Every structure is written in C-alpha cells, then in structure tokens.
GROMACS .gro file of C-alpha atoms in nm:
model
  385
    1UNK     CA    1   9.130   3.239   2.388
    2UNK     CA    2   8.934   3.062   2.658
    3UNK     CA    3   9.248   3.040   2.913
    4UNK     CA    4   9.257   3.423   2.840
    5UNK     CA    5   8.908   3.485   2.900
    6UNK     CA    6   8.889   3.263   3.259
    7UNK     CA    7   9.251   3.437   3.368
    8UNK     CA    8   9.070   3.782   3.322
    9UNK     CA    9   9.358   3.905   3.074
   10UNK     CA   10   9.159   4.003   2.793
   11UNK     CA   11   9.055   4.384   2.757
   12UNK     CA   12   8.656   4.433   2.836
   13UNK     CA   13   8.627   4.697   2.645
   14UNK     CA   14   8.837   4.517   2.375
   15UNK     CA   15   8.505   4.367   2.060
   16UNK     CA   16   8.790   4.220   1.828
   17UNK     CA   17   8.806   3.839   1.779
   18UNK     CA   18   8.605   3.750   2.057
   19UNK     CA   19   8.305   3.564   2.094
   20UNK     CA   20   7.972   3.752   2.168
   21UNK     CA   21   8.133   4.039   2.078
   22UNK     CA   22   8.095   4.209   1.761
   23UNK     CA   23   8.105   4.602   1.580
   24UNK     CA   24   7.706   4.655   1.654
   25UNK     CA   25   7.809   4.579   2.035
   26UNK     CA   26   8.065   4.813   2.025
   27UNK     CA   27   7.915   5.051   1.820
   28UNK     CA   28   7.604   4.990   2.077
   29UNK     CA   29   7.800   5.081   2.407
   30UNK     CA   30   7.976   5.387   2.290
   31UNK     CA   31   7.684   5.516   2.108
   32UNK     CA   32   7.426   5.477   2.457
   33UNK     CA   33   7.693   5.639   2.652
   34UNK     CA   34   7.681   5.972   2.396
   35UNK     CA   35   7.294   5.934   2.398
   36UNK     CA   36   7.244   5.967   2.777
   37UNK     CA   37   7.513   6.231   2.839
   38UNK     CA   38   7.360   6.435   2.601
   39UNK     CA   39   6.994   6.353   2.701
   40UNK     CA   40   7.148   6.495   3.027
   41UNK     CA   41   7.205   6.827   2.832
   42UNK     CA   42   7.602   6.743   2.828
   43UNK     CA   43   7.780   6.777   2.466
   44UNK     CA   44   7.975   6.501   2.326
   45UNK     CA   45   8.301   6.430   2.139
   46UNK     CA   46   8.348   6.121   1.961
   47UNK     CA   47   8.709   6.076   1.791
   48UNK     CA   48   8.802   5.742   1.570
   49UNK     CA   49   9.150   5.640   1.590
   50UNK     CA   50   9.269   5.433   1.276
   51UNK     CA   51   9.581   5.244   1.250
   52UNK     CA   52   9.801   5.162   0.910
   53UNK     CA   53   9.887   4.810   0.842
   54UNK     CA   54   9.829   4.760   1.184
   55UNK     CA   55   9.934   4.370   1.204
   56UNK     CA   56  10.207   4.430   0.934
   57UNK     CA   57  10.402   4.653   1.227
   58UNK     CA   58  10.404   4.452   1.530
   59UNK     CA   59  10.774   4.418   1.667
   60UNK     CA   60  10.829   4.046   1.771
   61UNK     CA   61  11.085   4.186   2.052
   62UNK     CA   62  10.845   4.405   2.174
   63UNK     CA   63  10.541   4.138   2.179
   64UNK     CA   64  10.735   3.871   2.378
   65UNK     CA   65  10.813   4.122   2.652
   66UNK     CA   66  10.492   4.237   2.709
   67UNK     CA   67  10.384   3.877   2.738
   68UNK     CA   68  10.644   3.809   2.965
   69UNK     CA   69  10.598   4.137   3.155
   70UNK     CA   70  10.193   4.183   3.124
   71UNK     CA   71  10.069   3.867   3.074
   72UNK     CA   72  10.311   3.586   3.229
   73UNK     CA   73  10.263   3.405   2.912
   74UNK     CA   74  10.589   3.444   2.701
   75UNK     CA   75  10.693   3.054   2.685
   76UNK     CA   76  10.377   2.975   2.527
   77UNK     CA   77  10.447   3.238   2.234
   78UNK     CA   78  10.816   3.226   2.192
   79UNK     CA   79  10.917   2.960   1.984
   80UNK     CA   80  10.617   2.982   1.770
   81UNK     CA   81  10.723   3.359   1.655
   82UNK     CA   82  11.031   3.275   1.670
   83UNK     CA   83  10.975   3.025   1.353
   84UNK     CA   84  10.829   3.286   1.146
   85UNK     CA   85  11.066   3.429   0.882
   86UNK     CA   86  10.889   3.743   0.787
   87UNK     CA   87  11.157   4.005   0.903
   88UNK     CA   88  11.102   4.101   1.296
   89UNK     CA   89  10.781   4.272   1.235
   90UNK     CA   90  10.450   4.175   1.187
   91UNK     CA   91  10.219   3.921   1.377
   92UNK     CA   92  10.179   3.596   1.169
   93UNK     CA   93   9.883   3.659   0.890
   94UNK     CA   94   9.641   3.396   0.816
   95UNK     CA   95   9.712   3.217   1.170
   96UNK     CA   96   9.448   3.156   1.487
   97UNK     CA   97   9.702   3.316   1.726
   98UNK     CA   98   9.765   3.665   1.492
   99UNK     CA   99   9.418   3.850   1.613
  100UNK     CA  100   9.486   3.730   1.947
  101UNK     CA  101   9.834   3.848   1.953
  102UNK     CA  102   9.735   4.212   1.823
  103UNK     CA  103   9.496   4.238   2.093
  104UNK     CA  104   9.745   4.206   2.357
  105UNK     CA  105  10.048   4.374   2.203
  106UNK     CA  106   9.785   4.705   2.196
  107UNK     CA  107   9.618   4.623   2.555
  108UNK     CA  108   9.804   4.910   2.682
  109UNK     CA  109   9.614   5.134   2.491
  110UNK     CA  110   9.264   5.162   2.722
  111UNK     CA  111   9.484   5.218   3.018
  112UNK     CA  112   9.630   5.558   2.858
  113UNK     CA  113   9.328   5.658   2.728
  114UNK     CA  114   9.159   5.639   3.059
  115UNK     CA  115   9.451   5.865   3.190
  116UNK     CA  116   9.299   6.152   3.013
  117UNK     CA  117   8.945   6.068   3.194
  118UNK     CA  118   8.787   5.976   2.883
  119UNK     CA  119   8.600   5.650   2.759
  120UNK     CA  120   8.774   5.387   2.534
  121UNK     CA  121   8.632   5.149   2.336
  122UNK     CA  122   8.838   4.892   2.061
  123UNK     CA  123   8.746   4.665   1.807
  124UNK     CA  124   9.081   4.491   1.644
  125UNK     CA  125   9.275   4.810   1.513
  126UNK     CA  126   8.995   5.052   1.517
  127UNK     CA  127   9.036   5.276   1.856
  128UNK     CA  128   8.707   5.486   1.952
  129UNK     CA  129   8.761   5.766   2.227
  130UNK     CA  130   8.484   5.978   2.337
  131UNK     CA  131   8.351   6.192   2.694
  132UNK     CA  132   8.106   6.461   2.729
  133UNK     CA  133   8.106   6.790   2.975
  134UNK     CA  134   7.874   7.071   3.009
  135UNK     CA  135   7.794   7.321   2.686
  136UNK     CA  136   7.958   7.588   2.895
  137UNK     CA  137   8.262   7.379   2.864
  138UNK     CA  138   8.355   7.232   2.559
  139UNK     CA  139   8.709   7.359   2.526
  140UNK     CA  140   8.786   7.099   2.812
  141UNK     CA  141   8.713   6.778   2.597
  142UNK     CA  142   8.886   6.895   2.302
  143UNK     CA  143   9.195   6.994   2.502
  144UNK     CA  144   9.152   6.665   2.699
  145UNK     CA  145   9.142   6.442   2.318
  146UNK     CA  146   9.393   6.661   2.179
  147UNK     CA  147   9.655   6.589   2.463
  148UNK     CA  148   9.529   6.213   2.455
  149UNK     CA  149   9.574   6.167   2.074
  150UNK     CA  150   9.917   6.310   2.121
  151UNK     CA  151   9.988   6.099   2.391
  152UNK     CA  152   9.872   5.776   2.196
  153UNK     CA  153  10.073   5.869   1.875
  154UNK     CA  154  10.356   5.906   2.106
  155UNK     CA  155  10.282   5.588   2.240
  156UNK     CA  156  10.229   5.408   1.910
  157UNK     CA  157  10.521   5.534   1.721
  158UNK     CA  158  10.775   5.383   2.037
  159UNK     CA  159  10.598   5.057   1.981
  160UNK     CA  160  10.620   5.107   1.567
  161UNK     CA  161  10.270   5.103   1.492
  162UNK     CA  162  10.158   5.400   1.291
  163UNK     CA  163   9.855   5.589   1.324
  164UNK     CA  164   9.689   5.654   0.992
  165UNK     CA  165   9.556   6.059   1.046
  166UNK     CA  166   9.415   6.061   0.699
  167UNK     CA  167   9.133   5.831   0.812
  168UNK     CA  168   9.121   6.018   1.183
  169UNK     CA  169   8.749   6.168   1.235
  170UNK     CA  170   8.646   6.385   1.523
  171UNK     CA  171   8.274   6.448   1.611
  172UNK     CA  172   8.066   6.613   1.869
  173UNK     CA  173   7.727   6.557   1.930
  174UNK     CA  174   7.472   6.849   2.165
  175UNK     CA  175   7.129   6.895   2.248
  176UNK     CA  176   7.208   7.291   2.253
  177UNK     CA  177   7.283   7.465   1.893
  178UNK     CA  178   7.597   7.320   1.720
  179UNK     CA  179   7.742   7.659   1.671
  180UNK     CA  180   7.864   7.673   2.079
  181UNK     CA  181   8.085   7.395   1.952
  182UNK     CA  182   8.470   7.454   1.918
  183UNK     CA  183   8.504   7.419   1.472
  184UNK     CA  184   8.894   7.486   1.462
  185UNK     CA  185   9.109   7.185   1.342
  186UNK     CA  186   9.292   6.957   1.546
  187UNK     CA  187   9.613   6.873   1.517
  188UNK     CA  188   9.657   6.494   1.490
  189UNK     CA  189  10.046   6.414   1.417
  190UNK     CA  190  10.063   6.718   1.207
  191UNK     CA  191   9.765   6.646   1.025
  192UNK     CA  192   9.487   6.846   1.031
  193UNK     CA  193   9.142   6.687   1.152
  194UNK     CA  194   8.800   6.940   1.188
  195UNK     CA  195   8.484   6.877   1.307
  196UNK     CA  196   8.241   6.658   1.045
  197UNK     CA  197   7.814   6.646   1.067
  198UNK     CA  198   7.811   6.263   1.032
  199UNK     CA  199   8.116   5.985   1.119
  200UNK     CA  200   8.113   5.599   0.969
  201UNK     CA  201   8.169   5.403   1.269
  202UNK     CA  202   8.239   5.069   1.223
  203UNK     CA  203   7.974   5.055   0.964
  204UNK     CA  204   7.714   5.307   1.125
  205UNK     CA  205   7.670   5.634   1.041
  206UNK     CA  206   7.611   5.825   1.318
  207UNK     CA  207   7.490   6.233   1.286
  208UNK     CA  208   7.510   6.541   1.454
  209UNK     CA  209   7.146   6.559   1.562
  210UNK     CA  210   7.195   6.167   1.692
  211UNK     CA  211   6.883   6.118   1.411
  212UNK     CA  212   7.056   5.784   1.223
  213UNK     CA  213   6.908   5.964   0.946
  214UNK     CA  214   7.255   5.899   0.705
  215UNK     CA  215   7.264   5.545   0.806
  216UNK     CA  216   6.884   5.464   0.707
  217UNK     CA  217   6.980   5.661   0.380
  218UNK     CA  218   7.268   5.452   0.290
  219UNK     CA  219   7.117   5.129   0.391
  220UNK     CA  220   6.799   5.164   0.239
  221UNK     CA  221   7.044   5.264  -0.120
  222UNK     CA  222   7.218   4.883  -0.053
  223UNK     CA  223   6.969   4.697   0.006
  224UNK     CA  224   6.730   4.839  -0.316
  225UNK     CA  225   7.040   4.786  -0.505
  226UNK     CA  226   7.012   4.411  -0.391
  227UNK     CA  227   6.689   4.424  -0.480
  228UNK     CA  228   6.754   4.571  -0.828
  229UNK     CA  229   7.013   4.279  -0.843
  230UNK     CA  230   6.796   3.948  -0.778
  231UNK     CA  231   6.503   4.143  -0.942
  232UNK     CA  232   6.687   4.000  -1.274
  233UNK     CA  233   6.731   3.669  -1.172
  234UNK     CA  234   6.399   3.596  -1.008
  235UNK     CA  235   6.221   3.376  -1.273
  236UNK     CA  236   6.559   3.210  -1.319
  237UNK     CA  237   6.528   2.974  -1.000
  238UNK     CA  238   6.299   2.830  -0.755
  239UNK     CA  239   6.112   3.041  -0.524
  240UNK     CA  240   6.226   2.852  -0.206
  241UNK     CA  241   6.631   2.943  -0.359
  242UNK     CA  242   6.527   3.298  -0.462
  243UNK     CA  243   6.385   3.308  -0.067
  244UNK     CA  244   6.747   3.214   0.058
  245UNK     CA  245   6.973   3.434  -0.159
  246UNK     CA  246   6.674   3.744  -0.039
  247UNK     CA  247   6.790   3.664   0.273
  248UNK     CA  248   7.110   3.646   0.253
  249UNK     CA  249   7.197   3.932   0.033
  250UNK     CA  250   6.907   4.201   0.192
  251UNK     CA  251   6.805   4.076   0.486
  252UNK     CA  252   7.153   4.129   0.698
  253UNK     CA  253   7.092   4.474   0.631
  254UNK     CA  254   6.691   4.515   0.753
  255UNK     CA  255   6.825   4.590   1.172
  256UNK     CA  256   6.919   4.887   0.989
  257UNK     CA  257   6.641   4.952   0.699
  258UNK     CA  258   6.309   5.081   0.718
  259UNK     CA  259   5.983   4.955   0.657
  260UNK     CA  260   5.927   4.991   0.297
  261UNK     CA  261   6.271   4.799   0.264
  262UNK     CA  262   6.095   4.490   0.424
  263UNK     CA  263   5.812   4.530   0.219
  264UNK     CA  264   5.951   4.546  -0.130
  265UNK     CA  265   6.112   4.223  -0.050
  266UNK     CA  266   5.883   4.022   0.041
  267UNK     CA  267   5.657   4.174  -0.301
  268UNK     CA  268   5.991   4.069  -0.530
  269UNK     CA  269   5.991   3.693  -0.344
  270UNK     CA  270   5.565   3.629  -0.386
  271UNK     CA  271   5.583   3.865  -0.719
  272UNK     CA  272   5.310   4.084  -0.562
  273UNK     CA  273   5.200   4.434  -0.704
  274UNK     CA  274   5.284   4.742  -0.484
  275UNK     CA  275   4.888   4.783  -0.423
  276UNK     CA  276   4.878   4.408  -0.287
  277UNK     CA  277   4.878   4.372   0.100
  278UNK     CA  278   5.168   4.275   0.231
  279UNK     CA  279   5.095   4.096   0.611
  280UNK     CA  280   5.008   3.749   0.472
  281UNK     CA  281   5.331   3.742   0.250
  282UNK     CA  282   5.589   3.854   0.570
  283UNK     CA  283   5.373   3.620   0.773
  284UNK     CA  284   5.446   3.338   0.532
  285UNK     CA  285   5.789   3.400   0.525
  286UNK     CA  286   5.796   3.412   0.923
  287UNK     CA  287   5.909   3.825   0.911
  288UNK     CA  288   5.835   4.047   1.138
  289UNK     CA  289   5.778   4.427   1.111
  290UNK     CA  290   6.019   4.691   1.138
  291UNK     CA  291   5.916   4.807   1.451
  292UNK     CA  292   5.846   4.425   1.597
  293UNK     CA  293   6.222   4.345   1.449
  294UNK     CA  294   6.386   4.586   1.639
  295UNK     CA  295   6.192   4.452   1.974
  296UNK     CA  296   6.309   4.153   1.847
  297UNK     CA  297   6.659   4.239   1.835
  298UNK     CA  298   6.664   4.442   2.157
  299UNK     CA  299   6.472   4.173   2.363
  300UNK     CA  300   6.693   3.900   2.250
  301UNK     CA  301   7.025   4.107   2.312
  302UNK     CA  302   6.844   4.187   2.666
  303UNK     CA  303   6.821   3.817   2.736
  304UNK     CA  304   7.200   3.764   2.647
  305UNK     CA  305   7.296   4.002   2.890
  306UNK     CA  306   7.084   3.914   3.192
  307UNK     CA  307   7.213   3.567   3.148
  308UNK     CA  308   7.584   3.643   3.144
  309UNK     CA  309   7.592   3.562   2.723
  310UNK     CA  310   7.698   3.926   2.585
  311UNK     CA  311   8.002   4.094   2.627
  312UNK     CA  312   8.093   4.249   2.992
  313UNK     CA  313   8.103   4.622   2.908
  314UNK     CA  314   7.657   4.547   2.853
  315UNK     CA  315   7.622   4.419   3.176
  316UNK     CA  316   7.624   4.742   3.399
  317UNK     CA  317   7.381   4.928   3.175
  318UNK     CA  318   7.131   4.690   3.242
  319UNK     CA  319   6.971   4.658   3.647
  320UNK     CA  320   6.673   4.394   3.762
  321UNK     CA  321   6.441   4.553   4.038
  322UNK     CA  322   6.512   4.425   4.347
  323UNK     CA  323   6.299   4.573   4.619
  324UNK     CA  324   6.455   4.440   4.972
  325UNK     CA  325   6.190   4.364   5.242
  326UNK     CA  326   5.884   4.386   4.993
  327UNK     CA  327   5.857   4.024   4.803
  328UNK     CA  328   5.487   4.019   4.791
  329UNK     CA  329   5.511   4.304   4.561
  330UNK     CA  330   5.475   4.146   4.181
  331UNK     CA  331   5.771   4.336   4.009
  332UNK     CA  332   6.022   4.172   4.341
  333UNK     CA  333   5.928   3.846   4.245
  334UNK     CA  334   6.004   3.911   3.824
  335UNK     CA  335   6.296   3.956   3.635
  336UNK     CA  336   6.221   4.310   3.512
  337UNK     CA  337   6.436   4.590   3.458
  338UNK     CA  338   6.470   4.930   3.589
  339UNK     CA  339   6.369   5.248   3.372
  340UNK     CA  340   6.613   5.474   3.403
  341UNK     CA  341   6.520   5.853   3.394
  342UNK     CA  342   6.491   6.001   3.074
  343UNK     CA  343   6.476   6.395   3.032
  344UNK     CA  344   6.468   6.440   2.612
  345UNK     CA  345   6.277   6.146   2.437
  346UNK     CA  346   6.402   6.197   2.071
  347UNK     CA  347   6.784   6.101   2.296
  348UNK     CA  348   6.768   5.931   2.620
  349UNK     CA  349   6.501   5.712   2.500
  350UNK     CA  350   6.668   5.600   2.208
  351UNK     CA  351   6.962   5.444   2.458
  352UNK     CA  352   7.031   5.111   2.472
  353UNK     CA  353   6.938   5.079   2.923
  354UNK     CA  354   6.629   5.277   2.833
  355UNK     CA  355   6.490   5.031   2.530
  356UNK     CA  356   6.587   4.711   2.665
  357UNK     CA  357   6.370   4.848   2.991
  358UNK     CA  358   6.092   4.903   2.767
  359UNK     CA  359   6.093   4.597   2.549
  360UNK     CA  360   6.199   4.343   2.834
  361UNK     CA  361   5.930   4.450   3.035
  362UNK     CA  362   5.652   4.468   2.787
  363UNK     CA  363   5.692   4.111   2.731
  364UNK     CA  364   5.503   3.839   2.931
  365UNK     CA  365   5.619   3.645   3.189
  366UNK     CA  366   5.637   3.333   3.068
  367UNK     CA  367   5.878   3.456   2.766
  368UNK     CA  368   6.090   3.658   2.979
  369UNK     CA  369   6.162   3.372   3.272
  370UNK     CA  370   6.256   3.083   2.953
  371UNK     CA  371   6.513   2.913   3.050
  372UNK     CA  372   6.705   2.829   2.755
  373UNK     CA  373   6.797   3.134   2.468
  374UNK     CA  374   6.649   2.911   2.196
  375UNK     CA  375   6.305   2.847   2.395
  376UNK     CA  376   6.276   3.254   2.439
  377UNK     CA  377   6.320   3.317   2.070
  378UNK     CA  378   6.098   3.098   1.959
  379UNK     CA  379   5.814   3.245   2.236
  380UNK     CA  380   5.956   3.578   2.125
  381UNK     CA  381   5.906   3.515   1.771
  382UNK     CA  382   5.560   3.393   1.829
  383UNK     CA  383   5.477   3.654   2.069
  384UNK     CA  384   5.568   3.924   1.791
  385UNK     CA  385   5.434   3.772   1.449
   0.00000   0.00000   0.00000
C-alpha cells in the first residue's frame, strides 16, 4: 500500500482500505460539494451504486492484465493468485492484498464516470455519483446519470461484477420547491429506481431539505437504546468500567447525536437526577458540549488537512490567505483560512470549506500554529472545556 501511494497509482477519490481515509470523509466530500451547489441555487442528484458479492466476482485473468496493462505491477501479483484454488473468480478473502486488489481491478470506474461530467466518489464496493445544474434544467442530470449508470452496468457486467439495482438509490436535493424535480423512475438494468426524500449513505442519512434531521432521529434511537442497555448493568461494576463500556458503546455515536444524548450519559455514569446540573459531571469526565464537539471535530480534521494528514480529495476545499506584497498585515503572517462566499446560511454554511473557515479561525494563535497534531488537541481540548 505505501509503494502504491508514493507511485501515485491509487484512486484519490478512492476512501476504501486506506489510511486517513474513512466513510465520514467520503461521506464529507460528496456531501459539501451538494451543499454549495445548491447554496448556489443549483439542484442536485445524488445516485448510490451498490455492487453484489463484489470480491466474490473478480476474474483472476482479468486482474493480472490490468496490472500488467494499468499498473506495471503484474509479477508482483501473479504467482500469489495463481496459488489460490477458489475457481478463477474472486480476490483472496481474509488476505492483506484482497481490499487492495479490488481497488485496482475497479480503478477504471472514476475515469467513466467522469466521462459523463459528473463527480465520483468510492469507498470499497460502494460507488457514489452525483452533479448539480440549474432548476431550469434538471432533465440534463438525470439524462446525464441515466446514460452513465448504463454505461457502468455495461462496463461491470464485461468485467463480471454485478451491480445489485435492488439496493440502487437516486436522490436530488434543491433550494427551489421539490415538485420542479423530474419523479419518473429510472431505469437501472431493467430495474426500476424513483426518486426517495432521504438516502443511507454509508451510514448517514442524508434528506431532501439537506436538514440531517433523519440521521439525528436514528442516532439519537441507538444510542438511548445503549443507554437502556448499560442502564441494567450499572450497579453491576465499577464506575471507572461502566465509564469505558459508556464510551465505547454511546459515545462513537455523539459526532452524530444531540445534546440531550450527551447529557443523559453522563447522568447514567454519576447516577444524577434529570433536575441535577450537568457541567461539573461532563467536565469530570473531560466531555465537551455538542456544539464545542463538533468544533472539536472540525478543527482537528482542519489541522489534518493543512498539514498534508487527510485524504487528497480535502485538500482543495480548504485555502490559507496569502496576501502578496502586504506581510505587515496580521492575517499574511497567520495560517488562517479563507471564507468562502455563502448566499443561503441554513446550506452553504453548513459546508465543510465554510466551517472549517469558521472554526480554524476562531481559534487562537498559539493552538492553530502547534506543531505536532497531539500538542493541538490537547490546546484544543483545553481551549474548548
């Protein structure tokens, strides 16, 4: 993996086994790009592509060529696939190499999408495709996905991988009224896929009105079930262990919860009342806020990307100010970031280039020019409490 990264033959807009990368980076480039197009008064059409089985119908021929052909690696690859006895198909399961080797056997895939002047974005065998035009518009990007899809199952079925339309969802996202939007079904290899309010993309709901009203919903309903859960076993064990198995069954989910989530469990972990007050207890336990957490999370992602730690396809939407000619001004000689223009706050404020802006350059100087990632979490974390 790290001769593939310094040779430059990975896919950038590839999340899947990769380090840095992950589903809330993907999830968090795709869904700024739908936020500023339509804070621009575009609408936008989101389609996820799903595959079946998808490592269980890789063609060995067909891998070795394209790393021969592509890649220049084949020797490396050859006699170890060659040694599997599992039929011709399918990538070896349990092994190092198999993620690796399904990312490159599908590289091929951004390259067609991008054919069709729309935005691709992967993680393993889950395929998002999405572009925006103007309301007056809209049949353009649903002929332009239609054709695309078509092209892709084309594509898919000549290198036996099968696309699973049963689990295909297509959404569209406007700041005008939903009703100028086109509702008839696609076609998706004869299988019929219409417009849904809300799509689960790689584990966040996204809506219609770009509110993240579902996801809150559903999270909020896991984690209280958590709760309900250790609720039962909380005078069975130490508080310190009850502390531990809080966080590691409820708080994985609080990036995504709300504030009375946070709340009710740091009341189960000191046993306080609902009418107690709560600051001391998340204090104690070194928690911050909702709305603190998510500067946390933002600021700290920020830092990753300025210093070359987070995954490529971050990079552009971030920009330092640089002002040529003018270094006595204060903001030449800082690190800070650009605002970008916003015209609708409830959208283009909510993407990711316009909040890092805001929460990188809210912070102080001294926690903003650390030099190390764990020295600006820990001022961060202080900072923020």
């Amino acid at each position: 993996m790290q001769y593939l990264s310094s040779a430059d033959l990975l896919l950038s807009l590839q999340s899947g086994f990769r380090p840095g990368h992950s589903t809330e980076t993907a999830v968090l480039r795709v869904l700024s790009d739908i936020l500023q197009a339509v804070d621009c008064g575009d609408s936008a059409a989101l389609i996820l592509l799903d595959l079946s089985a998808a490592f269980d119908t890789v063609d060995h021929s067909i891998l070795l060529q394209r790393l021969q052909t592509t890649f220049s690696i084949h020797r490396w690859f050859h006699s170890y696939l060659s040694g599997w006895y599992q039929y011709v198909r399918r990538v070896p399961q349990g092994s190092v190499l198999g993620p690796i080797l399904f990312v490159l056997y599908t590289a091929y895939f951004v390259q067609l999408i991008e054919t069709f002047s729309l935005s691709p974005h992967l993680h393993a065998d889950d395929t998002q495709v999405y572009g925006s035009c103007a309301p007056t518009a809209v049949a353009l990007p649903a002929s332009q996905i239609s054709e695309c899809v078509d092209a892709v199952v084309a594509w898919m079925k000549s290198n036996r991988l099968q696309l699973n339309s049963a689990k295909t969802d297509l959404w569209c996202a406007t700041s005008r009224r939903r009703h100028q939007l086109p509702m008839t079904a696609m076609l998706i290899d004869g299988f019929p896929v219409t417009l849904v309010q809300n799509v689960h993309d790689l584990g966040i709901y996204i809506d219609g009105d770009l509110s993240m009203r579902t996801h809150v919903q559903q999270t909020t309903s896991s984690c209280f079930a958590a709760l309900h859960q250790l609720r039962q076993v909380r005078r069975l064990v130490p508080t310190a262990t009850f502390q531990t198995l809080t966080v590691a069954l409820v708080n994985q989910w609080l990036d995504y919860g709300n504030s009375t989530l946070v709340n009710a469990a740091a009341r189960l972990i000191f046993h306080l009342r609902r009418s107690d007050h709560i600051t001391d207890a998340l204090v104690s336990l070194h928690w911050l806020h909702v709305p603190e957490r998510i500067q946390f999370k933002i600021a700290m992602l920020t830092y990753r990307v300025l210093h070359g730690n987070a995954p490529w396809y971050l990079g552009p939407l971030t920009s330092t100010v640089d002002v040529p000619g003018r270094r006595a001004l204060r903001y030449a000689r800082t690190n800070r970031l650009v605002m970008p223009p916003v015209r609708l706050a409830t959208t283009g404020s909510r993407a990711f280039p316009v909040g890092a802006a805001h929460t990188w350059n809210s912070l102080p100087e001294h926690i903003v020019s650390a030099s190390t990632l764990q020295s600006f979490k820990r001022h961060l974390k202080t900072f923020l409490l």
